[in-house]
């Protein structure tokens, strides 16, 4: 059994859906297809959610964007035979409308999950219908019934044991070779919808591969494979054909957007290979991430992480930055759910880089201020270079203003100030 995952970019229009059909015509094995929301529909649904939660009065307009986008794809795919599919769409739209016409609860994250999940529910419905329409027998699975999480909305934790039992029952391949299901979304034991964090469908696909002992997982992307840098930012990128799990975990954690950081572990634990391939050139080999013994010679790999916040804390009481102080800082990071990307300490100061989050920024800084003097730089970039050499560092960093620099044997990291007026 194999698992395929298609992201938003692969199904951003009718052509994308048709392309999935042609890709699915090749494999001979049993297959589970995991799909995320079409195009930028998760962003659009986030706006719907915000309008609803903040009672802006603009939900009809923002919801209409979601409806029109999907109906136009349905129109392109099914033409005059679209009535049955439109009926199914209407049922989903009504469900969402019912939520939107009620009063929001006090919990934003709860509302977010039950609204944003419609991106995935609609995309998988359209794709499953299109496959049926083309005489491909595909079974639609609502993953919320068998991928079970706690109720940590927007970043839910999967109950692997329970999900394993339920998924093995649901994906039994007794009367089909092909399942279509949603990435990113899941459900609690009490039937509430949860999500696994933005871009989480890769993680869903990896979990299913793990739970069901897949031969391999293929993630279909809009790039030829795993590249040594983001081709949208750098001109001379190259494809890396083979990587170890360890290297892939490091890269995704440093901010390479190619795969969600949580994807690799479930695969590595069962030694399931991960293929990253181009959906517009399915015959080309792409990249493979696997358990590799050989020492691979990798080119320099560079990753830019933008929208970072660099903070430097100095204790007000002139004590040292010792374990107790660090413990308080880490406690606050966990409380505000801020991801720590780099840290450095001296005797009396502690500097660190986190993803800038406007919503909690002020509260976070204020809760540090009792204990520390706080200096910060907004909008800095964290550049990580794996397998570096001096040439590449010179090319990438050049005259840029470096606020923090760290080097280990394999990895060099630089926090760059984008604000040249300082
Ligand atoms: N649709 C979700 C998102 O855009 C999940 C995913 O694409 O993996 O974040
Ligand atoms: Mg997406």
GROMACS .gro file of N, CA, C and O in nm, residues 161-281:
model
  484
  161UNK      N    1  -0.255   0.533   1.939
  161UNK     CA    2  -0.309   0.399   1.964
  161UNK      C    3  -0.452   0.385   1.913
  161UNK      O    4  -0.485   0.291   1.840
  162UNK      N    5  -0.534   0.482   1.953
  162UNK     CA    6  -0.675   0.477   1.913
  162UNK      C    7  -0.688   0.497   1.761
  162UNK      O    8  -0.763   0.425   1.694
  163UNK      N    9  -0.611   0.592   1.708
  163UNK     CA   10  -0.619   0.619   1.564
  163UNK      C   11  -0.577   0.496   1.484
  163UNK      O   12  -0.632   0.466   1.378
  164UNK      N   13  -0.477   0.426   1.536
  164UNK     CA   14  -0.429   0.306   1.466
  164UNK      C   15  -0.541   0.203   1.453
  164UNK      O   16  -0.568   0.152   1.344
  165UNK      N   17  -0.609   0.179   1.564
  165UNK     CA   18  -0.720   0.082   1.561
  165UNK      C   19  -0.828   0.124   1.462
  165UNK      O   20  -0.872   0.044   1.379
  166UNK      N   21  -0.867   0.252   1.469
  166UNK     CA   22  -0.977   0.299   1.385
  166UNK      C   23  -0.936   0.303   1.238
  166UNK      O   24  -1.011   0.262   1.150
  167UNK      N   25  -0.814   0.353   1.211
  167UNK     CA   26  -0.770   0.364   1.071
  167UNK      C   27  -0.755   0.225   1.007
  167UNK      O   28  -0.787   0.206   0.890
  168UNK      N   29  -0.706   0.130   1.087
  168UNK     CA   30  -0.691  -0.004   1.028
  168UNK      C   31  -0.827  -0.062   0.988
  168UNK      O   32  -0.838  -0.135   0.891
  169UNK      N   33  -0.929  -0.028   1.064
  169UNK     CA   34  -1.064  -0.075   1.030
  169UNK      C   35  -1.116  -0.005   0.905
  169UNK      O   36  -1.172  -0.068   0.816
  170UNK      N   37  -1.095   0.127   0.901
  170UNK     CA   38  -1.154   0.206   0.791
  170UNK      C   39  -1.081   0.182   0.658
  170UNK      O   40  -1.142   0.157   0.556
  171UNK      N   41  -0.947   0.189   0.663
  171UNK     CA   42  -0.869   0.171   0.539
  171UNK      C   43  -0.831   0.024   0.523
  171UNK      O   44  -0.715  -0.013   0.535
  172UNK      N   45  -0.932  -0.061   0.500
  172UNK     CA   46  -0.902  -0.206   0.496
  172UNK      C   47  -0.886  -0.260   0.355
  172UNK      O   48  -0.852  -0.376   0.335
  173UNK      N   49  -0.911  -0.178   0.255
  173UNK     CA   50  -0.896  -0.216   0.114
  173UNK      C   51  -0.978  -0.340   0.077
  173UNK      O   52  -0.943  -0.413  -0.014
  174UNK      N   53  -1.089  -0.363   0.148
  174UNK     CA   54  -1.168  -0.481   0.113
  174UNK      C   55  -1.251  -0.462  -0.013
  174UNK      O   56  -1.264  -0.555  -0.091
  175UNK      N   57  -1.304  -0.341  -0.031
  175UNK     CA   58  -1.385  -0.325  -0.151
  175UNK      C   59  -1.340  -0.208  -0.238
  175UNK      O   60  -1.416  -0.156  -0.318
  176UNK      N   61  -1.216  -0.166  -0.219
  176UNK     CA   62  -1.163  -0.060  -0.306
  176UNK      C   63  -1.010  -0.067  -0.308
  176UNK      O   64  -0.949  -0.124  -0.218
  177UNK      N   65  -0.952  -0.010  -0.413
  177UNK     CA   66  -0.805   0.000  -0.419
  177UNK      C   67  -0.759   0.140  -0.381
  177UNK      O   68  -0.641   0.166  -0.367
  178UNK      N   69  -0.860   0.231  -0.372
  178UNK     CA   70  -0.824   0.372  -0.363
  178UNK      C   71  -0.912   0.447  -0.263
  178UNK      O   72  -1.035   0.441  -0.271
  179UNK      N   73  -0.848   0.515  -0.169
  179UNK     CA   74  -0.921   0.601  -0.075
  179UNK      C   75  -0.880   0.746  -0.097
  179UNK      O   76  -0.763   0.774  -0.125
  180UNK      N   77  -0.976   0.837  -0.079
  180UNK     CA   78  -0.947   0.981  -0.080
  180UNK      C   79  -0.982   1.036   0.057
  180UNK      O   80  -1.095   1.015   0.104
  181UNK      N   81  -0.888   1.104   0.120
  181UNK     CA   82  -0.920   1.161   0.251
  181UNK      C   83  -0.849   1.295   0.273
  181UNK      O   84  -0.767   1.335   0.190
  182UNK      N   85  -0.880   1.360   0.383
  182UNK     CA   86  -0.829   1.494   0.409
  182UNK      C   87  -0.700   1.493   0.489
  182UNK      O   88  -0.685   1.417   0.584
  183UNK      N   89  -0.610   1.584   0.454
  183UNK     CA   90  -0.497   1.611   0.540
  183UNK      C   91  -0.536   1.718   0.641
  183UNK      O   92  -0.647   1.773   0.633
  184UNK      N   93  -0.449   1.744   0.737
  184UNK     CA   94  -0.458   1.862   0.823
  184UNK      C   95  -0.568   1.857   0.930
  184UNK      O   96  -0.552   1.909   1.038
  185UNK      N   97  -0.682   1.791   0.899
  185UNK     CA   98  -0.791   1.795   0.996
  185UNK      C   99  -0.804   1.660   1.068
  185UNK      O  100  -0.758   1.557   1.018
  186UNK      N  101  -0.864   1.662   1.185
  186UNK     CA  102  -0.883   1.539   1.261
  186UNK      C  103  -1.004   1.561   1.351
  186UNK      O  104  -1.075   1.661   1.338
  187UNK      N  105  -1.030   1.466   1.442
  187UNK     CA  106  -1.146   1.481   1.530
  187UNK      C  107  -1.114   1.433   1.671
  187UNK      O  108  -1.019   1.358   1.692
  188UNK      N  109  -1.193   1.482   1.766
  188UNK     CA  110  -1.172   1.436   1.904
  188UNK      C  111  -1.263   1.316   1.931
  188UNK      O  112  -1.349   1.283   1.850
  189UNK      N  113  -1.246   1.255   2.048
  189UNK     CA  114  -1.332   1.143   2.087
  189UNK      C  115  -1.478   1.184   2.094
  189UNK      O  116  -1.567   1.102   2.085
  190UNK      N  117  -1.502   1.315   2.116
  190UNK     CA  118  -1.641   1.360   2.125
  190UNK      C  119  -1.687   1.428   1.996
  190UNK      O  120  -1.776   1.514   1.998
  191UNK      N  121  -1.623   1.391   1.885
  191UNK     CA  122  -1.665   1.439   1.752
  191UNK      C  123  -1.649   1.587   1.725
  191UNK      O  124  -1.723   1.644   1.645
  192UNK      N  125  -1.556   1.652   1.793
  192UNK     CA  126  -1.527   1.791   1.757
  192UNK      C  127  -1.416   1.790   1.653
  192UNK      O  128  -1.331   1.701   1.655
  193UNK      N  129  -1.417   1.889   1.565
  193UNK     CA  130  -1.312   1.895   1.463
  193UNK      C  131  -1.188   1.964   1.520
  193UNK      O  132  -1.199   2.063   1.591
  194UNK      N  133  -1.072   1.909   1.486
  194UNK     CA  134  -0.946   1.971   1.526
  194UNK      C  135  -0.857   1.986   1.401
  194UNK      O  136  -0.888   1.928   1.296
  195UNK      N  137  -0.749   2.064   1.413
  195UNK     CA  138  -0.650   2.067   1.305
  195UNK      C  139  -0.510   2.048   1.365
  195UNK      O  140  -0.491   2.064   1.485
  196UNK      N  141  -0.417   2.014   1.276
  196UNK     CA  142  -0.284   1.974   1.323
  196UNK      C  143  -0.179   2.083   1.305
  196UNK      O  144  -0.061   2.057   1.313
  197UNK      N  145  -0.221   2.206   1.277
  197UNK     CA  146  -0.125   2.316   1.252
  197UNK      C  147  -0.113   2.340   1.103
  197UNK      O  148  -0.121   2.245   1.023
  198UNK      N  149  -0.091   2.467   1.063
  198UNK     CA  150  -0.085   2.504   0.923
  198UNK      C  151   0.016   2.416   0.849
  198UNK      O  152   0.119   2.380   0.901
  199UNK      N  153  -0.018   2.383   0.728
  199UNK     CA  154   0.063   2.296   0.641
  199UNK      C  155   0.072   2.153   0.696
  199UNK      O  156   0.164   2.078   0.663
  200UNK      N  157  -0.025   2.117   0.780
  200UNK     CA  158  -0.015   1.987   0.848
  200UNK      C  159  -0.055   1.865   0.766
  200UNK      O  160  -0.049   1.753   0.817
  201UNK      N  161  -0.094   1.880   0.641
  201UNK     CA  162  -0.136   1.759   0.568
  201UNK      C  163  -0.022   1.662   0.541
  201UNK      O  164  -0.046   1.541   0.530
  202UNK      N  165   0.099   1.714   0.529
  202UNK     CA  166   0.214   1.623   0.514
  202UNK      C  167   0.219   1.530   0.635
  202UNK      O  168   0.245   1.410   0.624
  203UNK      N  169   0.195   1.590   0.751
  203UNK     CA  170   0.201   1.513   0.875
  203UNK      C  171   0.091   1.406   0.877
  203UNK      O  172   0.116   1.291   0.914
  204UNK      N  173  -0.031   1.443   0.834
  204UNK     CA  174  -0.139   1.344   0.825
  204UNK      C  175  -0.095   1.226   0.738
  204UNK      O  176  -0.112   1.110   0.776
  205UNK      N  177  -0.038   1.259   0.622
  205UNK     CA  178   0.001   1.154   0.528
  205UNK      C  179   0.106   1.063   0.591
  205UNK      O  180   0.101   0.940   0.577
  206UNK      N  181   0.200   1.124   0.664
  206UNK     CA  182   0.306   1.044   0.728
  206UNK      C  183   0.247   0.957   0.839
  206UNK      O  184   0.287   0.841   0.856
  207UNK      N  185   0.150   1.010   0.913
  207UNK     CA  186   0.087   0.932   1.019
  207UNK      C  187   0.014   0.811   0.960
  207UNK      O  188   0.026   0.699   1.010
  208UNK      N  189  -0.059   0.834   0.852
  208UNK     CA  190  -0.132   0.723   0.790
  208UNK      C  191  -0.033   0.619   0.736
  208UNK      O  192  -0.054   0.498   0.750
  209UNK      N  193   0.076   0.668   0.677
  209UNK     CA  194   0.178   0.575   0.625
  209UNK      C  195   0.232   0.489   0.741
  209UNK      O  196   0.247   0.367   0.728
  210UNK      N  197   0.257   0.553   0.852
  210UNK     CA  198   0.310   0.482   0.969
  210UNK      C  199   0.208   0.381   1.022
  210UNK      O  200   0.237   0.262   1.037
  211UNK      N  201   0.088   0.429   1.048
  211UNK     CA  202  -0.016   0.346   1.110
  211UNK      C  203  -0.050   0.225   1.024
  211UNK      O  204  -0.076   0.117   1.072
  212UNK      N  205  -0.048   0.245   0.892
  212UNK     CA  206  -0.092   0.139   0.802
  212UNK      C  207   0.025   0.069   0.733
  212UNK      O  208   0.006  -0.006   0.639
  213UNK      N  209   0.145   0.093   0.781
  213UNK     CA  210   0.266   0.028   0.727
  213UNK      C  211   0.277   0.040   0.575
  213UNK      O  212   0.289  -0.060   0.504
  214UNK      N  213   0.273   0.164   0.527
  214UNK     CA  214   0.282   0.185   0.382
  214UNK      C  215   0.421   0.149   0.330
  214UNK      O  216   0.520   0.152   0.403
  215UNK      N  217   0.426   0.115   0.199
  215UNK     CA  218   0.557   0.090   0.134
  215UNK      C  219   0.635   0.220   0.126
  215UNK      O  220   0.755   0.225   0.144
  216UNK      N  221   0.565   0.327   0.089
  216UNK     CA  222   0.629   0.458   0.081
  216UNK      C  223   0.523   0.568   0.081
  216UNK      O  224   0.403   0.540   0.066
  217UNK      N  225   0.570   0.692   0.100
  217UNK     CA  226   0.481   0.809   0.093
  217UNK      C  227   0.536   0.901  -0.016
  217UNK      O  228   0.657   0.930  -0.017
  218UNK      N  229   0.449   0.945  -0.106
  218UNK     CA  230   0.492   1.044  -0.206
  218UNK      C  231   0.421   1.175  -0.180
  218UNK      O  232   0.297   1.179  -0.172
  219UNK      N  233   0.500   1.283  -0.166
  219UNK     CA  234   0.442   1.416  -0.154
  219UNK      C  235   0.461   1.485  -0.289
  219UNK      O  236   0.573   1.498  -0.336
  220UNK      N  237   0.349   1.523  -0.352
  220UNK     CA  238   0.354   1.584  -0.486
  220UNK      C  239   0.359   1.735  -0.472
  220UNK      O  240   0.270   1.794  -0.410
  221UNK      N  241   0.463   1.797  -0.529
  221UNK     CA  242   0.487   1.939  -0.506
  221UNK      C  243   0.497   2.016  -0.638
  221UNK      O  244   0.506   1.956  -0.745
  222UNK      N  245   0.508   2.150  -0.625
  222UNK     CA  246   0.527   2.232  -0.744
  222UNK      C  247   0.674   2.258  -0.772
  222UNK      O  248   0.710   2.350  -0.845
  223UNK      N  249   0.762   2.181  -0.711
  223UNK     CA  250   0.906   2.189  -0.740
  223UNK      C  251   0.952   2.046  -0.776
  223UNK      O  252   0.884   1.950  -0.743
  224UNK      N  253   1.068   2.034  -0.845
  224UNK     CA  254   1.111   1.900  -0.892
  224UNK      C  255   1.148   1.803  -0.780
  224UNK      O  256   1.162   1.684  -0.804
  225UNK      N  257   1.166   1.853  -0.658
  225UNK     CA  258   1.206   1.765  -0.548
  225UNK      C  259   1.254   1.853  -0.435
  225UNK      O  260   1.218   1.971  -0.429
  226UNK      N  261   1.336   1.798  -0.347
  226UNK     CA  262   1.392   1.881  -0.240
  226UNK      C  263   1.511   1.957  -0.299
  226UNK      O  264   1.603   1.897  -0.352
  227UNK      N  265   1.504   2.088  -0.295
  227UNK     CA  266   1.609   2.170  -0.355
  227UNK      C  267   1.705   2.219  -0.245
  227UNK      O  268   1.669   2.222  -0.129
  228UNK      N  269   1.823   2.262  -0.285
  228UNK     CA  270   1.919   2.309  -0.184
  228UNK      C  271   1.887   2.451  -0.135
  228UNK      O  272   1.949   2.498  -0.041
  229UNK      N  273   1.792   2.517  -0.200
  229UNK     CA  274   1.745   2.648  -0.154
  229UNK      C  275   1.610   2.671  -0.220
  229UNK      O  276   1.572   2.599  -0.313
  230UNK      N  277   1.538   2.772  -0.173
  230UNK     CA  278   1.406   2.800  -0.229
  230UNK      C  279   1.422   2.859  -0.370
  230UNK      O  280   1.475   2.969  -0.386
  231UNK      N  281   1.378   2.785  -0.474
  231UNK     CA  282   1.398   2.834  -0.611
  231UNK      C  283   1.325   2.966  -0.638
  231UNK      O  284   1.356   3.035  -0.734
  232UNK      N  285   1.226   2.999  -0.551
  232UNK     CA  286   1.157   3.127  -0.572
  232UNK      C  287   1.245   3.244  -0.525
  232UNK      O  288   1.220   3.358  -0.556
  233UNK      N  289   1.350   3.213  -0.447
  233UNK     CA  290   1.435   3.320  -0.393
  233UNK      C  291   1.573   3.324  -0.455
  233UNK      O  292   1.637   3.428  -0.461
  234UNK      N  293   1.623   3.207  -0.497
  234UNK     CA  294   1.760   3.201  -0.550
  234UNK      C  295   1.757   3.143  -0.690
  234UNK      O  296   1.678   3.053  -0.720
  235UNK      N  297   1.848   3.193  -0.775
  235UNK     CA  298   1.846   3.154  -0.915
  235UNK      C  299   1.910   3.017  -0.938
  235UNK      O  300   1.857   2.934  -1.013
  236UNK      N  301   2.022   2.989  -0.873
  236UNK     CA  302   2.100   2.871  -0.911
  236UNK      C  303   2.081   2.755  -0.811
  236UNK      O  304   2.175   2.709  -0.748
  237UNK      N  305   1.958   2.710  -0.797
  237UNK     CA  306   1.934   2.601  -0.702
  237UNK      C  307   1.954   2.466  -0.771
  237UNK      O  308   1.948   2.456  -0.893
  238UNK      N  309   1.979   2.363  -0.691
  238UNK     CA  310   1.989   2.229  -0.749
  238UNK      C  311   1.906   2.132  -0.667
  238UNK      O  312   1.879   2.154  -0.550
  239UNK      N  313   1.869   2.021  -0.733
  239UNK     CA  314   1.787   1.922  -0.664
  239UNK      C  315   1.878   1.828  -0.583
  239UNK      O  316   1.989   1.796  -0.628
  240UNK      N  317   1.833   1.789  -0.466
  240UNK     CA  318   1.909   1.690  -0.388
  240UNK      C  319   1.834   1.558  -0.403
  240UNK      O  320   1.721   1.544  -0.356
  241UNK      N  321   1.897   1.463  -0.470
  241UNK     CA  322   1.824   1.341  -0.504
  241UNK      C  323   1.804   1.248  -0.385
  241UNK      O  324   1.705   1.178  -0.378
  242UNK      N  325   1.905   1.249  -0.294
  242UNK     CA  326   1.895   1.154  -0.182
  242UNK      C  327   1.929   1.223  -0.052
  242UNK      O  328   2.029   1.296  -0.045
  243UNK      N  329   1.849   1.201   0.050
  243UNK     CA  330   1.877   1.259   0.182
  243UNK      C  331   1.848   1.156   0.290
  243UNK      O  332   1.760   1.070   0.272
  244UNK      N  333   1.917   1.167   0.401
  244UNK     CA  334   1.884   1.081   0.514
  244UNK      C  335   1.767   1.143   0.592
  244UNK      O  336   1.740   1.262   0.578
  245UNK      N  337   1.699   1.063   0.672
  245UNK     CA  338   1.591   1.118   0.755
  245UNK      C  339   1.644   1.231   0.842
  245UNK      O  340   1.580   1.333   0.861
  246UNK      N  341   1.764   1.208   0.897
  246UNK     CA  342   1.820   1.305   0.991
  246UNK      C  343   1.839   1.442   0.922
  246UNK      O  344   1.801   1.545   0.975
  247UNK      N  345   1.894   1.437   0.801
  247UNK     CA  346   1.917   1.561   0.727
  247UNK      C  347   1.782   1.630   0.698
  247UNK      O  348   1.768   1.752   0.712
  248UNK      N  349   1.683   1.549   0.660
  248UNK     CA  350   1.552   1.606   0.626
  248UNK      C  351   1.487   1.670   0.749
  248UNK      O  352   1.426   1.776   0.740
  249UNK      N  353   1.502   1.607   0.866
  249UNK     CA  354   1.446   1.665   0.989
  249UNK      C  355   1.514   1.798   1.018
  249UNK      O  356   1.449   1.897   1.048
  250UNK      N  357   1.646   1.799   1.005
  250UNK     CA  358   1.720   1.924   1.031
  250UNK      C  359   1.671   2.034   0.937
  250UNK      O  360   1.642   2.145   0.979
  251UNK      N  361   1.662   2.000   0.808
  251UNK     CA  362   1.624   2.102   0.710
  251UNK      C  363   1.485   2.158   0.737
  251UNK      O  364   1.464   2.279   0.736
  252UNK      N  365   1.389   2.067   0.762
  252UNK     CA  366   1.252   2.119   0.780
  252UNK      C  367   1.244   2.198   0.910
  252UNK      O  368   1.173   2.297   0.918
  253UNK      N  369   1.320   2.157   1.009
  253UNK     CA  370   1.317   2.231   1.134
  253UNK      C  371   1.382   2.369   1.121
  253UNK      O  372   1.338   2.466   1.182
  254UNK      N  373   1.484   2.379   1.037
  254UNK     CA  374   1.548   2.510   1.016
  254UNK      C  375   1.461   2.603   0.931
  254UNK      O  376   1.494   2.719   0.914
  255UNK      N  377   1.354   2.548   0.874
  255UNK     CA  378   1.261   2.637   0.803
  255UNK      C  379   1.248   2.609   0.654
  255UNK      O  380   1.180   2.686   0.585
  256UNK      N  381   1.310   2.502   0.602
  256UNK     CA  382   1.289   2.468   0.461
  256UNK      C  383   1.141   2.433   0.447
  256UNK      O  384   1.091   2.349   0.519
  257UNK      N  385   1.073   2.502   0.355
  257UNK     CA  386   0.927   2.487   0.354
  257UNK      C  387   0.882   2.362   0.281
  257UNK      O  388   0.764   2.335   0.272
  258UNK      N  389   0.975   2.286   0.230
  258UNK     CA  390   0.937   2.175   0.143
  258UNK      C  391   0.851   2.070   0.214
  258UNK      O  392   0.756   2.019   0.158
  259UNK      N  393   0.883   2.037   0.338
  259UNK     CA  394   0.800   1.942   0.414
  259UNK      C  395   0.777   1.993   0.555
  259UNK      O  396   0.861   2.059   0.613
  260UNK      N  397   0.661   1.958   0.608
  260UNK     CA  398   0.628   1.998   0.745
  260UNK      C  399   0.722   1.924   0.842
  260UNK      O  400   0.744   1.804   0.827
  261UNK      N  401   0.778   1.997   0.940
  261UNK     CA  402   0.878   1.935   1.028
  261UNK      C  403   0.833   1.807   1.098
  261UNK      O  404   0.915   1.721   1.128
  262UNK      N  405   0.702   1.793   1.122
  262UNK     CA  406   0.659   1.673   1.195
  262UNK      C  407   0.647   1.550   1.105
  262UNK      O  408   0.616   1.441   1.151
  263UNK      N  409   0.671   1.567   0.976
  263UNK     CA  410   0.646   1.458   0.880
  263UNK      C  411   0.745   1.343   0.890
  263UNK      O  412   0.709   1.227   0.868
  264UNK      N  413   0.869   1.375   0.919
  264UNK     CA  414   0.973   1.272   0.903
  264UNK      C  415   0.969   1.162   1.010
  264UNK      O  416   0.985   1.044   0.979
  265UNK      N  417   0.949   1.203   1.136
  265UNK     CA  418   0.958   1.105   1.246
  265UNK      C  419   0.871   0.980   1.226
  265UNK      O  420   0.920   0.868   1.238
  266UNK      N  421   0.741   0.998   1.194
  266UNK     CA  422   0.658   0.878   1.177
  266UNK      C  423   0.712   0.787   1.066
  266UNK      O  424   0.695   0.664   1.072
  267UNK      N  425   0.777   0.847   0.967
  267UNK     CA  426   0.830   0.766   0.857
  267UNK      C  427   0.958   0.696   0.901
  267UNK      O  428   0.978   0.576   0.881
  268UNK      N  429   1.044   0.774   0.966
  268UNK     CA  430   1.172   0.720   1.010
  268UNK      C  431   1.152   0.603   1.107
  268UNK      O  432   1.221   0.502   1.098
  269UNK      N  433   1.053   0.615   1.196
  269UNK     CA  434   1.031   0.510   1.295
  269UNK      C  435   1.003   0.376   1.230
  269UNK      O  436   1.031   0.272   1.287
  270UNK      N  437   0.943   0.378   1.112
  270UNK     CA  438   0.915   0.250   1.046
  270UNK      C  439   0.995   0.235   0.917
  270UNK      O  440   0.964   0.152   0.832
  271UNK      N  441   1.095   0.319   0.900
  271UNK     CA  442   1.182   0.315   0.781
  271UNK      C  443   1.102   0.317   0.650
  271UNK      O  444   1.128   0.243   0.556
  272UNK      N  445   1.002   0.403   0.646
  272UNK     CA  446   0.921   0.417   0.524
  272UNK      C  447   0.982   0.530   0.440
  272UNK      O  448   0.996   0.642   0.488
  273UNK      N  449   1.021   0.502   0.315
  273UNK     CA  450   1.081   0.608   0.233
  273UNK      C  451   0.982   0.719   0.200
  273UNK      O  452   0.862   0.693   0.183
  274UNK      N  453   1.034   0.840   0.191
  274UNK     CA  454   0.954   0.955   0.149
  274UNK      C  455   1.003   1.002   0.013
  274UNK      O  456   1.123   1.027  -0.006
  275UNK      N  457   0.911   1.008  -0.083
  275UNK     CA  458   0.947   1.061  -0.215
  275UNK      C  459   0.886   1.200  -0.229
  275UNK      O  460   0.770   1.220  -0.192
  276UNK      N  461   0.964   1.294  -0.280
  276UNK     CA  462   0.911   1.428  -0.305
  276UNK      C  463   0.921   1.449  -0.455
  276UNK      O  464   1.032   1.448  -0.512
  277UNK      N  465   0.806   1.463  -0.521
  277UNK     CA  466   0.807   1.467  -0.667
  277UNK      C  467   0.725   1.584  -0.721
  277UNK      O  468   0.640   1.637  -0.651
  278UNK      N  469   0.752   1.616  -0.846
  278UNK     CA  470   0.681   1.728  -0.909
  278UNK      C  471   0.550   1.678  -0.971
  278UNK      O  472   0.551   1.587  -1.053
  279UNK      N  473   0.439   1.743  -0.936
  279UNK     CA  474   0.312   1.699  -0.995
  279UNK      C  475   0.302   1.739  -1.142
  279UNK      O  476   0.223   1.684  -1.217
  280UNK      N  477   0.386   1.836  -1.185
  280UNK     CA  478   0.378   1.872  -1.327
  280UNK      C  479   0.476   1.791  -1.412
  280UNK      O  480   0.475   1.801  -1.533
  281UNK      N  481   0.561   1.711  -1.345
  281UNK     CA  482   0.654   1.625  -1.420
  281UNK      C  483   0.666   1.491  -1.345
  281UNK      O  484   0.771   1.457  -1.292
   0.00000   0.00000   0.00000
